[in-house]
Amino acid sequence: MWKNYLKISLRNLRKRKLYTAINLLGLTIALVSFIAISLYIHHEWSYDRMITDSDRIYKINQEFISAGESQLVGSSPALLPVTLREDFTEVEKATLVFDLSIFSSVMVDAGQGNQEESKFAYVDEYFYDVFDFEMIAGNRETVLSEPNQIVLTESTANRLFGSDASATGKSLKVDGKDFLVTGVMRDFPSTSHMEFDFLASFKTHRDSREPQWSPSNYYNYVKMKPGADMTQFKSNMDQMVDKYLGSDMDEYGFETAFFTQPLTSIHLGDPTLNPIKPGTEIKYLYIFGVVAILLIAIGMINYVNLATAEATERNKEVGLRKVMGAGRMQLFGQFVSESMLLSFGAILLSILLLYLIAIPFENFGGVPLNLDLLFSPIGMVGLLGLALIVGLLAGFYPSMILSQMQPLKALGNKLKIGSGAWVRKSLVVFQFFVSMGLLIATFVVKNQLDFMQEVNLGYEKEQVVALNYHHNMREAIPTLRDEMVRSGAASSISRAADMPHNVKAGYKIFPGGDNTREFMITGYAADPELIKTINLELVEGENYSESDPLRSSLEDENSLMPILLNESGIAEMGWTAKVAIGKRVNMGFTNNAVVKGVIKDFYFNSLHQKVGPMVIFNDPNEANILLIKLSAGNPTANLATIGEVWTKLVPDRPFNPKFLDQEYASLYQSEQNVSLIFSLFSGIAVFIACMGLFGLVSYVALRRTREISIRKVLGASQGDVLQVLSMDFLKLLGVSAVLAIGFGVWFSDSWLGAFANRAALTIWPFVIAILAVMVLAMLTIGYRSWKVFRLNPAKTLKSE
């Protein structure tokens, strides 16, 4: 029986080549989109799940509360893992990671001269007890047990020594310090939240000798014993805080607490808690998952509309089959087999197409498509299930309609297939609601991205270049800066601790002698040239100078370190700009700070956050970045000149400039990816929806062919025919537009709500999206009406 179904289905599909091609194309595009998004979601969801016992591993983060304000950080103190191992019976292992790349790069010399490396971390000897990354060479129990030991990743060993086999036992220098290569490990998987090339023993680091409860600069991980009570563990950590940090909290007026974050949730969690490697907010996975389901639904609706549209052409086939004894279930099975055949064909074509687009998709979205997963046992079952579900859902309604036809009416051309018109119209409304909604979302996202690029940040990022430098270069910086300015390629150069859009350091601050008004403030260490280099606006007072006392030179109460506060900072103090000048301030590390100037607020983090209080002070020991304002003229030539000066004065350090505007744009990479994906899949949704509309127009045109021919004989124009065919569809599109507007308002509020600084919501995203879909829909209807209008009335009316 099924063999017969297959033969008849193939014959029917070949017979109606146009409908078959449209159905196959629509389902294939929908399936490609669905599978690609599913693979992307699987990739993001699988982060860190390759680690054995990943469900028992947690990262320990820290919360600081001061003056009623809470700040969450993804790091904690060096003494924490030691205490957890010694005092907590529910802890199996605990380890520490110190990501040096957050502060600076290192110079590595493996015998071929210095190379700048940024993916460098110190880890303790318990690292491989918690994380069972594969070792290629070396004993995982001892590779990091002594000072000056280092483990390389496989690709790094091949790059530095030619092969991983020859790397162990070799020595290399890191910033002039000798290290022994004791092991080689596989590269960190792409689905690990860690991304390092070098792991050095923490015993080499000075903080390992006497680990303290401050600073909180370390990523600490704990592996719990099976069945450990995490609620009790949190309570025990709170008691630990009271025991070891209680006196400090009382003295300095702050509170702190540690909290756990499951290993498998780090990549999809709060991005500020994982600076090692950019993550993905989990809300985007939910959004993309919904988009994938909507696209596959639109593809199936497209098939339903086209199959229903051609039902009137198959009435005689159904009538003859029933006269010959075919039962309703047999007819149902026959028509479902056609949809199943198309579904399986679309699956095969989608797999082929996925291989063709895998590399472009990776370049487009930044995520590799693991197509090997499709041919794993679970992948094969998933594809089979997907084909069955799509085939059954897409074919159910048309098969039910066709199998219900009565033979006498079918054979006598008295069949009326109108009872389910509301279903078909509802499906078209849904298709275009989704299409318009996705387009509106696309324009809203892009509008916010444009706003973030064009908003006045309070400083100039254009034509500013950033150069990282190592602490051992500090004495050479004045000469380097003078030579660059003298060359005419740079108009101003400043030493700073961070990029101006990514300032992270926090300090406690309060007016001198009044610690009841203490609050947290962001601190930016930079020399006096910062104001000129990035064009900050000084609203009151004056800038500090190089001759003013530095943090490191404060000896007595008469030696005052000048600082600059921003407008939010003085507002938090309760001062006006004029009153603030000359005020003494306690900054935690010194009581001898004095406000010398007030600067206009500028955005020193992403626009997700409001501008908060900031203090700027001069501390060369904190600075590790040169901000260089290029002179007017050819930026390429100026940059080349600066490179020549750099290479001449510091030949052992590579010249790696970064443009400030490009670094700022990278803050919004996840939003850029969302915008690109929305753009792609909203275009696909509109395309498939228009194909569905073509199906319903074809259905109506077939039913009204004689009516249109009579109208034509009576003098109707092509415009009249277009009006006849389009009026009902314009009503459907109007309903879709109303629903899409409601969705767009909700999405805009939800999406923009994540930004403390957001673009104003205007009607243009709604107008452009709805008009674009309307125009494409009318072109589709216009084409079909033109085809009907061209029919010869003599042929269409001869049976009357």
mmCIF file of C-alpha atoms in Angstrom, residues 2-184:
data_model
loop_
_atom_site.group_PDB
_atom_site.id
_atom_site.type_symbol
_atom_site.label_atom_id
_atom_site.label_comp_id
_atom_site.label_asym_id
_atom_site.label_seq_id
_atom_site.Cartn_x
_atom_site.Cartn_y
_atom_site.Cartn_z
ATOM 1 C CA TRP A 2 2.711 2.471 0.990
ATOM 2 C CA LYS A 3 4.643 1.605 -2.159
ATOM 3 C CA ASN A 4 1.546 2.505 -4.182
ATOM 4 C CA TYR A 5 1.168 5.738 -2.211
ATOM 5 C CA LEU A 6 4.774 6.604 -3.022
ATOM 6 C CA LYS A 7 4.362 5.982 -6.761
ATOM 7 C CA ILE A 8 1.175 8.041 -6.982
ATOM 8 C CA SER A 9 2.700 10.833 -4.877
ATOM 9 C CA LEU A 10 5.749 11.053 -7.128
ATOM 10 C CA ARG A 11 3.518 11.107 -10.210
ATOM 11 C CA ASN A 12 1.324 13.868 -8.772
ATOM 12 C CA LEU A 13 4.313 15.938 -7.722
ATOM 13 C CA ARG A 14 5.892 15.646 -11.172
ATOM 14 C CA LYS A 15 2.586 16.554 -12.782
ATOM 15 C CA ARG A 16 2.268 19.845 -10.875
ATOM 16 C CA LYS A 17 5.832 21.066 -11.272
ATOM 17 C CA LEU A 18 5.194 24.710 -10.317
ATOM 18 C CA TYR A 19 3.360 23.939 -7.099
ATOM 19 C CA THR A 20 5.883 21.246 -6.230
ATOM 20 C CA ALA A 21 8.795 23.617 -6.783
ATOM 21 C CA ILE A 22 7.208 26.358 -4.674
ATOM 22 C CA ASN A 23 6.306 23.944 -1.874
ATOM 23 C CA LEU A 24 9.733 22.346 -1.889
ATOM 24 C CA LEU A 25 11.515 25.688 -1.929
ATOM 25 C CA GLY A 26 9.440 27.095 0.909
ATOM 26 C CA LEU A 27 9.870 24.059 3.137
ATOM 27 C CA THR A 28 13.587 23.798 2.352
ATOM 28 C CA ILE A 29 14.294 27.427 3.240
ATOM 29 C CA ALA A 30 12.254 27.112 6.418
ATOM 30 C CA LEU A 31 14.034 23.894 7.413
ATOM 31 C CA VAL A 32 17.492 25.341 6.677
ATOM 32 C CA SER A 33 16.659 28.289 8.934
ATOM 33 C CA PHE A 34 15.255 26.046 11.655
ATOM 34 C CA ILE A 35 18.199 23.630 11.639
ATOM 35 C CA ALA A 36 20.803 26.420 11.506
ATOM 36 C CA ILE A 37 19.236 28.206 14.474
ATOM 37 C CA SER A 38 18.899 24.894 16.330
ATOM 38 C CA LEU A 39 22.602 24.139 15.805
ATOM 39 C CA TYR A 40 23.489 27.633 16.998
ATOM 40 C CA ILE A 41 21.370 27.233 20.145
ATOM 41 C CA HIS A 42 22.889 23.794 20.783
ATOM 42 C CA HIS A 43 26.382 25.275 20.419
ATOM 43 C CA GLU A 44 25.670 28.039 22.928
ATOM 44 C CA TRP A 45 23.858 25.711 25.328
ATOM 45 C CA SER A 46 26.685 23.161 25.325
ATOM 46 C CA TYR A 47 29.290 25.508 26.854
ATOM 47 C CA ASP A 48 31.392 23.811 29.561
ATOM 48 C CA ARG A 49 29.261 20.670 29.530
ATOM 49 C CA MET A 50 32.242 18.658 28.230
ATOM 50 C CA ILE A 51 33.826 18.905 31.686
ATOM 51 C CA THR A 52 33.307 15.804 33.827
ATOM 52 C CA ASP A 53 30.944 16.498 36.742
ATOM 53 C CA SER A 54 30.188 19.943 35.313
ATOM 54 C CA ASP A 55 26.948 19.926 37.329
ATOM 55 C CA ARG A 56 29.028 19.959 40.543
ATOM 56 C CA ILE A 57 31.369 22.797 39.568
ATOM 57 C CA TYR A 58 30.622 26.407 40.475
ATOM 58 C CA LYS A 59 32.325 29.750 40.036
ATOM 59 C CA ILE A 60 32.444 31.917 43.173
ATOM 60 C CA ASN A 61 31.500 35.545 42.529
ATOM 61 C CA GLN A 62 31.330 38.423 44.987
ATOM 62 C CA GLU A 63 28.841 41.131 45.868
ATOM 63 C CA PHE A 64 29.836 44.440 47.452
ATOM 64 C CA ILE A 65 27.261 46.644 49.173
ATOM 65 C CA SER A 66 28.217 50.167 50.132
ATOM 66 C CA ALA A 67 26.001 53.150 50.862
ATOM 67 C CA GLY A 68 22.994 51.071 49.813
ATOM 68 C CA GLU A 69 24.451 50.302 46.365
ATOM 69 C CA SER A 70 25.161 46.747 45.232
ATOM 70 C CA GLN A 71 27.938 45.811 42.832
ATOM 71 C CA LEU A 72 28.381 42.277 41.487
ATOM 72 C CA VAL A 73 31.804 41.173 40.291
ATOM 73 C CA GLY A 74 32.844 37.918 38.644
ATOM 74 C CA SER A 75 35.973 37.589 40.752
ATOM 75 C CA SER A 76 36.897 36.980 44.382
ATOM 76 C CA PRO A 77 40.014 36.995 46.635
ATOM 77 C CA ALA A 78 43.034 34.685 46.381
ATOM 78 C CA LEU A 79 42.551 33.424 49.934
ATOM 79 C CA LEU A 80 39.037 32.128 49.222
ATOM 80 C CA PRO A 81 39.915 28.782 47.543
ATOM 81 C CA VAL A 82 42.468 28.049 50.283
ATOM 82 C CA THR A 83 39.811 28.579 52.944
ATOM 83 C CA LEU A 84 37.238 26.525 51.041
ATOM 84 C CA ARG A 85 39.620 23.569 50.783
ATOM 85 C CA GLU A 86 40.587 23.720 54.449
ATOM 86 C CA ASP A 87 37.344 24.633 56.243
ATOM 87 C CA PHE A 88 34.484 23.291 54.109
ATOM 88 C CA THR A 89 33.847 19.548 54.256
ATOM 89 C CA GLU A 90 31.296 19.723 51.419
ATOM 90 C CA VAL A 91 33.992 20.992 49.020
ATOM 91 C CA GLU A 92 35.845 18.346 47.023
ATOM 92 C CA LYS A 93 38.299 20.675 45.254
ATOM 93 C CA ALA A 94 38.797 24.405 44.752
ATOM 94 C CA THR A 95 41.034 26.203 42.291
ATOM 95 C CA LEU A 96 42.116 29.695 41.319
ATOM 96 C CA VAL A 97 42.626 31.382 37.931
ATOM 97 C CA PHE A 98 44.294 34.766 37.524
ATOM 98 C CA ASP A 99 43.683 36.148 34.033
ATOM 99 C CA LEU A 100 46.661 38.430 33.415
ATOM 100 C CA SER A 101 45.314 39.534 30.016
ATOM 101 C CA ILE A 102 42.741 41.732 31.774
ATOM 102 C CA PHE A 103 45.596 43.933 32.977
ATOM 103 C CA SER A 104 48.242 43.591 30.278
ATOM 104 C CA SER A 105 49.759 41.380 27.638
ATOM 105 C CA VAL A 106 53.077 39.590 28.127
ATOM 106 C CA MET A 107 56.207 39.234 26.020
ATOM 107 C CA VAL A 108 57.152 35.602 25.365
ATOM 108 C CA ASP A 109 60.558 34.574 24.002
ATOM 109 C CA ALA A 110 60.900 30.916 23.033
ATOM 110 C CA GLY A 111 64.167 31.436 21.194
ATOM 111 C CA GLN A 112 62.911 33.399 18.186
ATOM 112 C CA GLY A 113 62.654 36.798 19.847
ATOM 113 C CA ASN A 114 59.851 38.462 21.792
ATOM 114 C CA GLN A 115 56.260 37.862 20.788
ATOM 115 C CA GLU A 116 53.343 39.656 22.380
ATOM 116 C CA GLU A 117 50.807 37.248 23.875
ATOM 117 C CA SER A 118 47.496 38.167 25.466
ATOM 118 C CA LYS A 119 45.930 34.825 26.492
ATOM 119 C CA PHE A 120 48.007 34.238 29.594
ATOM 120 C CA ALA A 121 46.809 33.097 33.032
ATOM 121 C CA TYR A 122 48.219 31.937 36.337
ATOM 122 C CA VAL A 123 46.470 28.889 37.828
ATOM 123 C CA ASP A 124 47.145 26.885 40.960
ATOM 124 C CA GLU A 125 48.080 23.209 41.195
ATOM 125 C CA TYR A 126 44.438 22.174 41.712
ATOM 126 C CA PHE A 127 43.310 23.431 38.312
ATOM 127 C CA TYR A 128 43.326 20.024 36.597
ATOM 128 C CA ASP A 129 41.580 18.440 39.588
ATOM 129 C CA VAL A 130 38.550 20.602 38.886
ATOM 130 C CA PHE A 131 38.795 20.837 35.084
ATOM 131 C CA ASP A 132 39.719 17.581 33.343
ATOM 132 C CA PHE A 133 40.994 19.138 30.114
ATOM 133 C CA GLU A 134 42.987 16.611 28.091
ATOM 134 C CA MET A 135 46.749 16.594 28.591
ATOM 135 C CA ILE A 136 48.914 15.612 25.615
ATOM 136 C CA ALA A 137 52.191 15.644 27.520
ATOM 137 C CA GLY A 138 53.101 16.006 31.177
ATOM 138 C CA ASN A 139 51.712 14.720 34.471
ATOM 139 C CA ARG A 140 48.533 16.629 35.289
ATOM 140 C CA GLU A 141 49.213 16.097 39.017
ATOM 141 C CA THR A 142 52.562 17.919 38.985
ATOM 142 C CA VAL A 143 52.718 20.193 35.894
ATOM 143 C CA LEU A 144 51.809 23.283 37.938
ATOM 144 C CA SER A 145 53.005 22.272 41.402
ATOM 145 C CA GLU A 146 56.203 24.364 41.490
ATOM 146 C CA PRO A 147 57.140 27.979 40.684
ATOM 147 C CA ASN A 148 58.158 28.900 37.139
ATOM 148 C CA GLN A 149 56.308 25.994 35.520
ATOM 149 C CA ILE A 150 54.097 26.549 32.516
ATOM 150 C CA VAL A 151 51.648 24.530 30.401
ATOM 151 C CA LEU A 152 51.081 25.367 26.747
ATOM 152 C CA THR A 153 48.098 24.571 24.584
ATOM 153 C CA GLU A 154 48.697 22.306 21.605
ATOM 154 C CA SER A 155 48.495 25.052 18.981
ATOM 155 C CA THR A 156 50.778 27.320 21.034
ATOM 156 C CA ALA A 157 53.383 24.543 21.437
ATOM 157 C CA ASN A 158 53.308 23.916 17.681
ATOM 158 C CA ARG A 159 53.644 27.637 16.993
ATOM 159 C CA LEU A 160 56.563 28.207 19.370
ATOM 160 C CA PHE A 161 58.469 24.903 19.164
ATOM 161 C CA GLY A 162 57.308 23.260 15.944
ATOM 162 C CA SER A 163 55.494 20.369 17.648
ATOM 163 C CA ASP A 164 53.792 19.587 20.921
ATOM 164 C CA ALA A 165 56.033 16.525 21.451
ATOM 165 C CA SER A 166 59.217 18.610 21.585
ATOM 166 C CA ALA A 167 57.857 21.393 23.776
ATOM 167 C CA THR A 168 58.011 19.684 27.191
ATOM 168 C CA GLY A 169 61.306 20.245 28.951
ATOM 169 C CA LYS A 170 62.019 23.382 26.942
ATOM 170 C CA SER A 171 62.350 26.785 28.543
ATOM 171 C CA LEU A 172 60.968 30.152 27.547
ATOM 172 C CA LYS A 173 60.966 33.663 28.949
ATOM 173 C CA VAL A 174 57.850 35.561 29.951
ATOM 174 C CA ASP A 175 58.585 39.255 30.462
ATOM 175 C CA GLY A 176 62.196 38.265 31.014
ATOM 176 C CA LYS A 177 61.428 35.582 33.613
ATOM 177 C CA ASP A 178 62.435 31.963 32.914
ATOM 178 C CA PHE A 179 59.718 29.290 32.758
ATOM 179 C CA LEU A 180 60.000 25.532 32.212
ATOM 180 C CA VAL A 181 57.433 23.926 29.910
ATOM 181 C CA THR A 182 56.152 20.991 31.975
ATOM 182 C CA GLY A 183 53.081 20.061 29.948
ATOM 183 C CA VAL A 184 51.032 20.466 26.785
#
